[in-house]
Amino acid sequence: MYFSDLGTIALILAAGFALYTIVASVFGATRDKPLLVVSALRSTLVVTGFLLLAAAALIVSFLTHDFGVSYVAQHSSSTMPWYFITAAFYGGQEGSLLYWALMLSIFSAVFVFTSRRAPAALVPYVLATLMGIELFFLVMLTSLSNPFVRLPHPPANGVGLNPLLMDPGMLIHPPVQLLGYMSFSMPFAFAVAAMITGKLNSDWLRSLRRWSLAAWTFQTMGLLLGGWWAYHVLGWGGYWGWDPVENAALLPWLTSTAFLHSTMVQERRGMLKVWNLFLVIASFALSIFGTFLVRSGIINSVHSFAYSSIGPFYLAFLIVVIAFSTALFIFRLPRLQAEQEFDSVVSREGVFLLNNLLLLGITFAVLWGTLFPVISQAIRNQTMTVGAPFYNQVVGPLFAILIVAMGIGPLLAWRRTSSAALWRNVCVPVVMAALCAVILPLVGVTNVAANIGFSACAFTAGAILYELWRGVRVRHNHGEAYPVALYMLFNRYRQRYGGYLVHLGLVLLAAGIIGSHFFQIQKDAVLKDGQEISINGYRIVYRGNIDMHQPGSEVVIAQVQVWRDGQLLTYTYPGRTFYRNFDNQPASQISILTYGLNDLYVLLDNWDGPSQATLRVFVNPLMPLLWYGGVLMLLGGVICWWPVKKRASVAVARSAATAKATEQLAIAGTGDGGDK
C-alpha cells in the first residue's frame, strides 16, 4: 500500500464525516436534540484529523520522490531542495485545493473549541455552513482534482517546479494568500447562521469580530507578499501590475475593510445592518471568485493555473453561494431596519458610510476592469483588455479621497460634530497638509497628482499622530512615563489604537506607491566588460559574466559594481537561472539594493558570451516605505484581534483620574471613548 492510497482513503472518509456533520447539525438544531449537535462538533474534529492525514500522505510522497503519483511527478524532481519540494505541495491545483480544505478544517476545529463564546443558537448552523463549504472541496479532491492519482508507468524523475515558483517567496506567499481566501468562510458561516435563525442583533457581529480581523490580516499579508514576490521575481521593476489574479485578491480585502468599519456603526448606533450582511456575503463570494479566476482558464495571468475541468464546478459553486445567500438576505430584510437615523453628515458614522461607498466604488472599478475582457469577448466576440492607465485614473482619485476620509473619521464625534470642535481637531492635520503642498514644489516635486497624493498622506498622518500624542499626553500628565503611557493606550484600547496603526501603515504604503509610480527612473544599456551607465547619481559598471552549472540548472550571472560620489558601494550579481525541463522559461535573479528611501533595481535582461550583457536598471524612490507601511498594517491588525487577558480588578487598578481623563479626552476630541 502506498502513502497515496492512504491519502485517498482519508479524503473519502473526511467527505463522509463532513456530510454527517451537516445533517447532524441541522437536525440537532431543528429537532432540539443537543446530543446531535455535540456529535456534529466531534465529527468536525474527525474531518480535521483525516485531512491532516491526507496532507501528511502527500508531503511524504513528495519527500520520498514517489513519482508514481502524477501530482508529485509534475511538480517536483529528485534534484530539487527539500524546501522547494515542500512548497510544491501547494504549487499546483490539486495541492492548493487540499491545502484550502485542510486549513478550513483547522479553522473549523478552532471554532469547535471556542464555540462556547458564540451564541448557542448559531453554532449548529455555523458548523453546517463550514462543512458545506468543506464538502465541496472534498468532492473536487476525490473526483476531478485528486492529488493522489497514480501513473501506470512512473517516470524515473519528475518535471520539477515552475521556475517562477522557485523562489523563497513561494514558501510563504501562496499558503498565506490561500489562507486569506479561506478565512472569509468563517464570517460568512456566522452571517448565514444569523440569517437562518433570525438573530440579527449585534451578538453575531461580536462573535465573528476576531475571525473577521484575522481574515483581513491574512489577506493583507497575502497581498503584500504577492507584491514582494512580483517585485523580486518577475523583473519588470514593479510590484503591482493590475493583473487579473492580483485584482481578484484585492477585491475581498476591499469589502472586508468596509465591513470592519461599518460593524462599529451597527454596534454603536444600530445602523448599517444591511451593509454588514451584504459585505460579509460579498467578501466570501469574491474569495471564491478569485479562486475561480485562477483555475478557470478564462484569463491570462502569470499567477493562474492552466485550464482545468474544475473551473465550471467552481462557477456553479459560486452561483449556489450567491443564490442561497441572496435568498436568505431578502427573506430577512424586514428584520434589518436601522434602530436610529443619521443625525448629521458631519459625524463619525457619516464618514464610515463615505468610506464604504469609496471602498465599494474601488471594488466595482477593479471588478469591471478585470471582467471587461471576458464581457467584450462574449458581446463583441473581440477581447478588449483594460490596462494600468484605466485603474490609475479611476482608482487613484478614489483612493486619495479615502486616505483623507480615513484621517477625518477619528476626529469626528458620533451623531454630530460642531464646527468649533471640527476645526479644533483638524487644524493640526490641515497645517501639515498645507506645509507639504507648499514645500514639495520648492524642492522640485512638480507633479500635481503626486503633490495631491502626498498632501493627503500628510493630512492623515498628522491626524493619527495628533490623536496618539493627545492620548499619551493625558496619561503622562497623570503620572505615567511617555513610553508607559503609549503602551497602556494600545493595551487598553487595542482595537482603536491598533486601527490607528493600520491607518498609519496604509499612509506609508500610499506614499511608497506614489513615489515609485510617479518618479521611477529606468535605463537600459548594452555593455561590454568595463563599460558603465549612470542613473540618478549612481554609476553601474559591468565586469563580465559568470556561467555556472548546478544539478538540474544552469546559472548566468553578471558581475556589476555600484559607485556613487566616487566611492565603490558594493558588488552585485543579477542573473538568470535555467532549469532542466524549463529551458525556455528562465527565472531572474534580480539585484535590489536599498539606499535610504530609494531602491536600486538591476536586472540581467540579455547577454552575449562572457563579456557582454544587456542591463536594465531602475531607481524606485520611496519603495521601502511601501514595505514598512505593510509591516505596520500587519502589526496593527494583529494588535486589533489579539486576545485580551482577563485580569483581576486588583491587577488592573490604576488611577481613577487617569482613566476618567483618558475617557474624557476621547469623548471631547473624537466623540468616542470605546474601542475601534
XYZ file of C-alpha atoms in Angstrom:
676
model
C 0.000 0.000 0.000
C 1.331 3.422 -0.996
C 1.024 6.583 1.060
C -1.053 7.973 -1.806
C -3.641 5.227 -1.237
C -3.815 6.236 2.402
C -4.362 9.844 1.327
C -7.228 8.901 -0.986
C -8.942 6.877 1.754
C -8.528 9.780 4.184
C -10.181 12.197 1.730
C -13.150 9.878 1.181
C -13.647 9.400 4.909
C -13.338 13.148 5.517
C -16.075 13.764 2.919
C -18.324 11.225 4.647
C -17.888 12.815 8.065
C -18.378 16.317 6.619
C -21.716 15.194 5.193
C -22.661 13.648 8.536
C -21.768 16.909 10.330
C -24.114 18.880 8.071
C -27.020 16.505 8.667
C -26.425 16.148 12.412
C -26.065 19.908 12.929
C -29.260 20.801 11.088
C -31.336 18.007 12.614
C -29.938 18.723 16.062
C -30.935 22.389 15.791
C -34.353 21.927 14.154
C -35.435 18.940 16.292
C -33.970 20.332 19.531
C -31.574 17.432 20.044
C -28.445 18.811 21.752
C -26.660 15.442 21.603
C -26.757 15.553 17.800
C -25.115 18.980 17.875
C -22.428 17.642 20.226
C -21.920 14.738 17.819
C -21.554 17.202 14.944
C -18.921 19.132 16.891
C -16.921 15.946 17.407
C -17.409 14.904 13.798
C -15.841 18.198 12.714
C -12.701 17.256 14.613
C -12.668 13.891 12.830
C -12.773 15.702 9.472
C -9.754 17.736 10.572
C -7.904 14.565 11.577
C -8.473 12.866 8.218
C -7.402 15.956 6.271
C -4.231 16.193 8.353
C -3.604 12.550 7.445
C -4.181 13.247 3.740
C -1.826 16.239 3.817
C 0.836 14.178 5.577
C 0.487 11.444 2.948
C 1.077 13.947 0.136
C 4.089 15.511 1.867
C 5.642 12.077 2.439
C 5.027 11.217 -1.225
C 6.978 14.337 -2.194
C 9.826 13.777 0.239
C 10.240 10.115 -0.799
C 10.141 11.090 -4.507
C 7.188 8.825 -5.271
C 6.936 9.775 -8.939
C 4.217 7.187 -9.372
C 1.912 9.918 -8.027
C 1.074 12.133 -11.005
C 0.974 15.325 -8.945
C 4.404 14.601 -7.425
C 5.904 13.858 -10.848
C 4.506 17.072 -12.341
C 5.669 19.436 -9.603
C 8.934 18.077 -8.209
C 12.150 16.339 -9.157
C 14.899 14.495 -7.313
C 17.282 17.462 -7.753
C 15.048 19.996 -6.009
C 15.979 21.131 -2.487
C 13.691 19.796 0.208
C 12.192 23.211 0.975
C 11.039 23.686 -2.629
C 9.709 20.137 -2.591
C 7.620 21.159 0.412
C 6.444 24.262 -1.469
C 5.398 22.012 -4.363
C 2.643 20.746 -2.043
C 0.598 23.849 -2.945
C 2.392 24.655 -6.220
C -0.325 23.076 -8.353
C -4.069 22.936 -8.486
C -4.652 19.669 -6.630
C -2.312 20.557 -3.793
C -3.727 24.059 -3.363
C -7.244 22.618 -3.117
C -6.065 20.168 -0.466
C -4.351 22.991 1.407
C -7.563 25.086 1.323
C -9.622 22.146 2.615
C -7.056 21.400 5.312
C -6.926 24.967 6.624
C -10.713 25.246 6.584
C -10.917 22.099 8.685
C -8.343 23.508 11.132
C -10.274 26.771 11.448
C -13.443 24.732 11.949
C -11.704 22.781 14.706
C -10.678 26.043 16.382
C -14.303 27.128 16.212
C -15.346 23.858 17.860
C -13.028 24.532 20.801
C -14.220 28.140 21.125
C -17.903 27.576 20.306
C -18.997 28.357 23.871
C -18.179 32.004 23.190
C -20.683 32.135 20.309
C -24.477 32.334 20.721
C -25.666 28.742 21.170
C -28.387 29.077 18.534
C -25.823 29.944 15.853
C -23.361 27.111 16.499
C -25.133 24.272 14.589
C -25.673 26.411 11.501
C -22.115 27.759 11.564
C -20.904 24.147 11.600
C -23.267 23.144 8.800
C -22.146 26.047 6.621
C -18.446 25.384 7.207
C -18.827 21.685 6.439
C -20.934 22.502 3.390
C -18.013 24.510 2.002
C -15.649 21.745 3.091
C -17.736 19.113 1.344
C -17.481 20.965 -1.967
C -13.689 20.907 -1.807
C -13.620 17.271 -0.728
C -15.866 16.256 -3.633
C -13.467 18.047 -6.001
C -10.477 16.370 -4.355
C -11.932 12.863 -4.517
C -13.150 13.143 -8.107
C -11.901 15.763 -10.561
C -8.751 17.002 -8.843
C -7.325 14.154 -6.787
C -3.685 14.816 -5.794
C -3.112 11.080 -5.240
C -3.821 9.781 -8.765
C -1.137 7.260 -9.733
C 0.549 6.843 -13.105
C 0.568 3.417 -14.775
C 4.237 3.867 -15.699
C 6.099 6.063 -13.176
C 8.866 8.225 -14.693
C 12.423 7.946 -13.419
C 12.384 11.613 -12.407
C 9.849 14.390 -12.102
C 9.379 17.508 -14.208
C 10.122 19.921 -11.365
C 8.551 23.090 -10.031
C 7.734 26.030 -12.310
C 10.818 28.326 -12.354
C 8.706 31.330 -11.380
C 7.865 29.469 -8.184
C 11.468 28.541 -7.357
C 11.856 31.475 -5.039
C 11.883 31.875 -1.244
C 8.728 33.950 -1.579
C 6.943 30.845 -2.798
C 7.493 29.238 0.581
C 5.098 31.678 2.224
C 3.100 33.777 -0.305
C 0.771 31.091 -1.769
C -0.157 29.467 1.563
C -0.816 32.841 3.167
C -2.878 34.037 0.176
C -4.912 30.827 0.134
C -5.322 31.127 3.894
C -6.652 34.642 3.401
C -9.200 33.465 0.833
C -10.269 30.582 3.053
C -10.571 32.734 6.180
C -13.572 34.578 4.784
C -15.509 31.321 5.197
C -15.748 31.954 8.936
C -17.554 35.344 8.845
C -19.746 34.010 6.039
C -20.757 31.000 8.156
C -21.749 33.304 11.026
C -23.753 35.501 8.651
C -25.613 32.500 7.239
C -26.328 31.222 10.750
C -27.623 34.644 11.825
C -29.918 34.864 8.794
C -31.253 31.325 9.246
C -32.007 31.807 12.942
C -33.147 35.415 12.583
C -30.826 36.510 15.397
C -29.561 39.615 13.639
C -28.712 41.825 16.584
C -25.128 42.776 17.323
C -24.318 39.458 19.033
C -23.391 37.721 15.788
C -21.099 40.626 14.886
C -19.279 40.434 18.196
C -18.879 36.664 17.750
C -17.165 37.000 14.388
C -15.127 40.163 15.026
C -11.896 38.314 15.747
C -12.467 35.929 12.822
C -13.019 38.901 10.505
C -9.906 40.671 11.744
C -7.863 37.504 11.289
C -9.193 37.044 7.737
C -8.385 40.668 6.912
C -4.879 40.298 8.367
C -4.140 37.118 6.394
C -5.441 38.664 3.180
C -3.351 41.778 3.784
C -0.278 39.634 4.335
C -1.023 37.648 1.176
C -1.312 40.826 -0.900
C 1.922 42.254 0.491
C 3.829 39.019 -0.027
C 2.424 38.777 -3.544
C 3.688 42.257 -4.328
C 7.063 41.417 -2.790
C 7.254 38.207 -4.884
C 6.401 40.064 -8.103
C 8.991 42.745 -7.284
C 11.758 40.225 -6.637
C 10.979 37.625 -9.310
C 9.183 38.977 -12.386
C 11.849 41.537 -13.323
C 9.782 44.475 -14.572
C 10.709 46.872 -11.802
C 7.254 46.947 -10.233
C 5.199 45.116 -7.650
C 1.608 45.524 -8.824
C 0.599 45.246 -12.469
C -3.209 45.147 -12.131
C -3.022 41.531 -13.198
C -6.488 39.845 -13.042
C -5.419 37.450 -10.304
C -3.860 40.302 -8.317
C -7.132 42.183 -8.695
C -9.121 39.151 -7.561
C -7.091 39.000 -4.350
C -7.674 42.708 -3.738
C -11.472 42.539 -4.074
C -12.350 40.668 -0.835
C -9.796 42.794 1.012
C -11.684 45.931 -0.012
C -15.102 44.634 1.037
C -13.809 43.173 4.308
C -12.158 46.505 5.116
C -15.516 48.207 4.592
C -17.179 45.584 6.803
C -14.760 46.106 9.690
C -15.572 49.810 9.677
C -19.353 49.528 9.353
C -19.624 46.947 12.162
C -18.623 49.698 14.565
C -21.604 51.748 13.420
C -24.027 48.872 13.997
C -22.624 48.101 17.430
C -22.642 51.762 18.444
C -25.815 53.079 16.768
C -27.722 50.024 15.485
C -27.279 51.208 11.873
C -25.870 49.784 8.611
C -27.239 46.286 9.292
C -27.962 45.721 5.607
C -24.452 46.895 4.727
C -22.842 44.476 7.143
C -24.634 41.368 5.907
C -24.059 42.366 2.302
C -20.342 42.982 2.859
C -19.806 39.630 4.624
C -21.540 37.761 1.804
C -19.669 39.771 -0.835
C -16.288 39.104 0.788
C -16.782 35.341 0.739
C -18.270 35.341 -2.770
C -15.318 37.383 -4.034
C -12.855 34.982 -2.387
C -14.480 32.100 -4.286
C -14.493 34.259 -7.421
C -10.751 34.798 -7.021
C -10.006 31.094 -6.838
C -12.347 30.530 -9.808
C -10.351 33.009 -11.889
C -7.101 31.207 -11.080
C -8.449 27.822 -12.167
C -10.998 28.553 -14.878
C -8.617 29.427 -17.714
C -10.828 32.353 -18.804
C -7.996 34.841 -18.186
C -4.284 35.001 -18.849
C -2.083 35.593 -15.828
C 1.342 34.646 -14.554
C -0.444 33.559 -11.380
C -3.128 31.325 -12.890
C -3.200 27.601 -13.497
C -3.880 26.228 -16.937
C -7.474 25.450 -17.847
C -8.856 22.581 -15.834
C -12.124 20.722 -15.631
C -12.990 22.123 -12.195
C -13.467 25.693 -13.461
C -17.159 25.163 -14.310
C -17.740 23.467 -10.951
C -16.223 26.456 -9.154
C -18.545 28.709 -11.133
C -21.519 26.527 -10.205
C -20.498 26.644 -6.534
C -20.167 30.437 -6.712
C -23.651 30.714 -8.237
C -25.094 28.493 -5.491
C -23.406 30.586 -2.791
C -24.722 33.849 -4.250
C -28.239 32.488 -4.866
C -28.548 30.899 -1.406
C -27.155 33.949 0.400
C -29.285 36.372 -1.601
C -32.457 34.391 -0.879
C -31.726 34.423 2.864
C -30.787 38.093 2.700
C -34.053 39.096 1.016
C -36.047 36.912 3.402
C -34.537 38.661 6.423
C -34.643 42.225 5.088
C -37.645 43.189 7.276
C -35.510 42.473 10.366
C -32.637 44.643 9.183
C -34.223 48.018 9.821
C -31.900 50.599 11.352
C -32.561 51.345 15.002
C -31.558 55.005 14.628
C -31.283 57.582 11.865
C -28.318 59.695 10.780
C -28.284 62.906 12.801
C -25.678 64.666 10.691
C -23.424 64.004 7.723
C -20.575 65.589 9.705
C -20.277 62.680 12.121
C -18.214 59.572 12.541
C -20.920 57.311 11.154
C -21.237 59.659 8.161
C -17.541 59.253 7.379
C -17.778 55.485 7.830
C -20.606 55.416 5.297
C -18.465 57.500 2.932
C -15.605 55.016 3.464
C -17.945 52.179 2.498
C -19.078 53.970 -0.641
C -15.485 54.691 -1.664
C -14.327 51.117 -0.988
C -17.267 49.691 -2.941
C -16.583 52.152 -5.739
C -12.993 50.909 -5.942
C -14.242 47.315 -5.755
C -16.636 47.849 -8.666
C -13.983 49.600 -10.777
C -11.452 46.797 -10.219
C -14.067 44.094 -10.822
C -15.259 45.774 -14.013
C -11.720 46.153 -15.326
C -10.950 42.525 -14.501
C -14.048 41.127 -16.226
C -14.108 43.556 -19.161
C -12.046 41.296 -21.480
C -14.473 38.424 -20.813
C -17.510 40.662 -21.293
C -16.157 42.134 -24.538
C -15.397 38.669 -25.860
C -18.913 37.480 -25.043
C -20.687 40.526 -26.536
C -18.458 41.576 -29.447
C -16.502 38.379 -29.965
C -13.392 40.502 -29.510
C -11.151 40.515 -26.464
C -10.509 44.068 -25.273
C -8.117 44.443 -22.372
C -8.063 47.106 -19.681
C -4.603 48.306 -18.749
C -2.987 50.087 -15.831
C -3.973 53.616 -17.053
C -7.665 52.796 -16.500
C -7.074 51.678 -12.918
C -4.750 54.577 -12.168
C -7.231 57.165 -13.451
C -10.265 55.653 -11.710
C -8.888 54.074 -8.546
C -6.220 56.709 -7.866
C -8.586 59.634 -7.101
C -10.958 57.407 -5.092
C -8.038 56.130 -3.054
C -6.820 59.694 -2.380
C -10.279 60.671 -1.072
C -10.316 57.501 1.018
C -6.985 58.449 2.604
C -8.360 61.869 3.590
C -11.604 60.365 4.941
C -9.522 57.892 6.918
C -7.867 60.828 8.668
C -11.076 62.782 9.270
C -13.092 59.898 10.741
C -11.341 59.585 14.132
C -11.548 63.356 14.586
C -15.352 63.441 14.439
C -17.866 62.639 17.148
C -20.735 60.190 16.894
C -24.123 61.698 15.898
C -22.830 65.196 15.043
C -19.754 67.391 15.366
C -19.904 71.124 15.979
C -17.968 73.421 13.677
C -15.804 74.622 16.579
C -14.877 71.063 17.598
C -14.261 70.109 13.974
C -11.825 72.960 13.388
C -10.082 72.355 16.723
C -9.442 68.738 15.785
C -8.450 69.198 12.127
C -6.271 72.295 12.425
C -3.036 70.338 13.022
C -3.589 67.889 10.114
C -4.604 70.758 7.816
C -1.422 72.662 8.664
C 0.689 69.566 7.918
C -1.054 69.040 4.583
C -0.620 72.717 3.685
C 3.076 72.646 4.555
C 3.511 69.552 2.413
C 1.699 71.178 -0.525
C 3.935 74.277 -0.267
C 7.300 72.631 0.397
C 7.177 69.862 -2.229
C 7.217 72.206 -5.283
C 10.056 74.160 -3.698
C 12.203 71.009 -3.568
C 11.433 70.069 -7.166
C 8.345 67.839 -6.895
C 6.177 69.497 -9.531
C 3.834 66.659 -10.480
C 0.370 67.889 -9.450
C -1.152 64.441 -8.897
C 1.812 63.361 -6.767
C 1.633 66.548 -4.703
C -2.080 65.995 -4.042
C -1.376 62.419 -3.003
C 1.477 63.372 -0.685
C -0.619 66.153 0.862
C -3.477 63.716 1.512
C -0.994 61.374 3.200
C 0.397 64.236 5.284
C -3.113 65.201 6.432
C -3.999 61.703 7.595
C -0.596 61.029 9.153
C -0.928 64.307 11.037
C -4.415 63.377 12.268
C -3.283 59.950 13.508
C -0.107 61.189 15.188
C -2.021 64.064 16.780
C -4.551 61.631 18.259
C -1.761 59.430 19.585
C 0.013 62.415 21.087
C -3.146 63.662 22.811
C -3.776 60.287 24.405
C -0.160 59.894 25.548
C -0.027 63.451 26.908
C -3.122 62.997 29.061
C -1.797 59.789 30.609
C 1.621 61.375 31.107
C 0.042 64.328 32.917
C -1.418 61.827 35.377
C 1.872 60.268 36.300
C 2.815 57.778 33.556
C 6.095 57.989 31.664
C 5.682 58.565 27.934
C 6.631 55.004 26.882
C 4.347 53.524 29.550
C 1.523 55.847 28.528
C 1.863 54.783 24.880
C 1.910 51.107 25.848
C -1.155 51.486 28.071
C -3.111 53.179 25.285
C -2.512 50.246 22.947
C -3.021 47.690 25.707
C -6.309 49.124 26.974
C -7.842 50.192 23.648
C -6.398 47.600 21.301
C -8.957 47.813 18.546
C -8.981 51.580 18.468
C -5.240 52.205 18.541
C -4.463 49.082 16.540
C -6.750 50.611 13.916
C -4.748 53.836 14.072
C -1.595 51.804 13.445
C -3.224 50.148 10.417
C -4.191 53.568 9.070
C -0.690 54.930 9.599
C 0.752 51.898 7.816
C -1.617 52.468 4.897
C -0.442 56.079 4.692
C 3.194 54.960 4.467
C 2.248 52.349 1.876
C 0.416 55.010 -0.152
C 3.462 57.312 -0.010
C 5.628 54.445 -1.286
C 3.209 53.799 -4.135
C 3.124 57.484 -5.108
C 6.908 57.810 -5.065
C 7.639 54.630 -7.012
C 4.828 55.230 -9.515
C 5.407 58.874 -10.411
C 9.169 59.127 -10.038
C 10.572 55.778 -11.152
C 13.617 56.099 -13.427
C 14.581 53.371 -15.916
C 17.618 52.956 -18.142
C 18.597 50.026 -20.429
C 22.071 49.580 -21.883
C 24.138 47.016 -23.796
C 27.528 46.964 -22.085
C 30.874 45.321 -22.642
C 33.342 44.498 -19.914
C 34.457 47.745 -18.252
C 31.676 49.929 -19.667
C 29.217 51.766 -17.440
C 25.929 53.647 -17.282
C 24.861 56.458 -14.956
C 21.401 56.775 -13.422
C 20.268 59.239 -10.746
C 23.776 59.721 -9.359
C 24.730 56.013 -9.437
C 27.394 54.579 -11.751
C 26.751 50.972 -12.806
C 29.982 49.351 -14.057
C 29.739 45.987 -15.852
C 32.543 43.448 -15.210
C 31.641 40.407 -17.311
C 29.531 37.269 -16.892
C 29.928 34.025 -14.976
C 28.350 30.808 -16.281
C 27.805 28.139 -13.630
C 26.354 24.628 -13.919
C 24.478 23.190 -10.965
C 22.497 19.962 -10.523
C 19.354 20.432 -12.577
C 20.086 24.023 -13.593
C 22.441 26.482 -15.294
C 23.036 29.983 -13.922
C 24.344 33.023 -15.828
C 25.433 35.891 -13.540
C 26.552 39.399 -14.448
C 29.206 40.986 -12.243
C 28.288 44.601 -11.548
C 29.887 47.366 -9.498
C 27.787 50.172 -7.991
C 29.528 53.523 -7.493
C 28.301 56.828 -6.055
C 30.218 60.058 -5.416
C 33.438 58.380 -6.470
C 33.123 55.548 -3.942
C 32.520 51.884 -4.633
C 29.361 50.977 -2.729
C 29.144 47.279 -3.488
C 29.388 44.453 -5.991
C 26.079 42.973 -7.071
C 25.220 39.934 -9.190
C 21.983 39.946 -11.209
C 21.463 36.755 -13.182
C 19.236 34.215 -14.901
C 18.662 30.566 -13.938
C 17.684 27.886 -16.468
C 16.095 24.757 -15.029
C 16.056 21.415 -16.736
C 12.666 20.840 -18.451
C 12.049 24.627 -18.439
C 14.787 25.901 -20.772
C 12.500 28.453 -22.425
C 11.398 29.977 -19.109
C 14.411 31.249 -17.156
C 13.987 32.640 -13.658
C 15.505 36.028 -12.907
C 17.867 36.679 -10.029
C 17.283 40.373 -9.510
C 19.634 42.567 -7.552
C 17.785 45.051 -5.340
C 19.886 47.439 -3.274
C 18.282 49.860 -0.812
C 19.953 53.187 -0.096
C 17.969 55.384 2.257
C 14.454 55.565 0.830
C 15.463 54.547 -2.699
C 15.759 51.122 -4.303
C 18.359 50.430 -6.998
C 16.947 47.569 -9.077
C 19.334 45.798 -11.502
C 18.199 43.080 -13.939
C 20.237 40.996 -16.393
C 17.971 41.256 -19.433
C 20.235 39.510 -22.002
C 23.853 38.542 -22.608
C 26.263 37.532 -25.350
C 29.181 35.404 -24.243
C 31.304 36.098 -21.166
C 31.877 39.823 -21.764
C 28.663 41.467 -22.992
C 25.299 41.955 -21.327
C 22.112 43.991 -21.546
C 21.322 45.507 -18.164
C 18.016 47.051 -17.166
C 18.297 49.401 -14.197
C 15.532 51.111 -12.205
C 15.621 53.624 -9.403
C 12.427 53.356 -7.357
C 12.051 56.290 -4.936
C 10.301 55.684 -1.594
C 9.916 51.943 -2.229
C 10.991 50.990 1.318
C 8.035 52.983 2.670
C 5.696 50.558 0.932
C 7.113 47.554 2.783
C 7.459 49.432 6.088
C 3.842 50.517 5.802
C 2.748 46.972 5.043
C 4.509 45.643 8.137
C 2.883 48.387 10.230
C -0.554 47.445 8.863
C 0.006 43.808 9.798
C 1.187 44.793 13.267
C -1.911 46.916 13.763
C -4.140 44.099 12.538
C -2.573 41.634 14.966
C -2.990 44.121 17.831
C -6.680 44.501 16.951
C -7.521 40.801 17.119
C -5.029 39.696 19.769
C -6.992 38.271 22.722
C -7.244 40.438 25.817
C -6.353 38.660 29.047
C -8.913 38.794 31.811
C -7.241 40.335 34.787
C -8.293 40.639 38.359
C -9.512 44.029 39.433
C -6.517 44.462 41.720
C -4.132 43.752 38.865
C -5.738 46.401 36.686
C -6.202 49.001 39.409
C -4.851 52.339 38.342
C -5.503 55.979 38.918
C -9.207 56.784 38.565
C -8.252 60.249 37.455
C -6.130 58.842 34.641
C -8.934 56.602 33.434
C -11.504 59.383 33.610
C -9.241 61.872 31.868
C -8.476 59.431 29.068
C -12.167 58.763 28.508
C -12.991 62.476 28.587
C -10.267 63.131 26.031
C -11.750 60.508 23.738
C -15.252 61.953 24.144
C -14.209 65.550 23.714
C -11.662 65.014 20.978
C -13.176 62.269 18.891
C -16.561 61.658 20.373
C -15.802 58.071 21.285
C -14.198 56.566 24.312
C -14.755 52.998 23.200
C -12.726 50.614 21.133
C -12.485 50.992 17.442
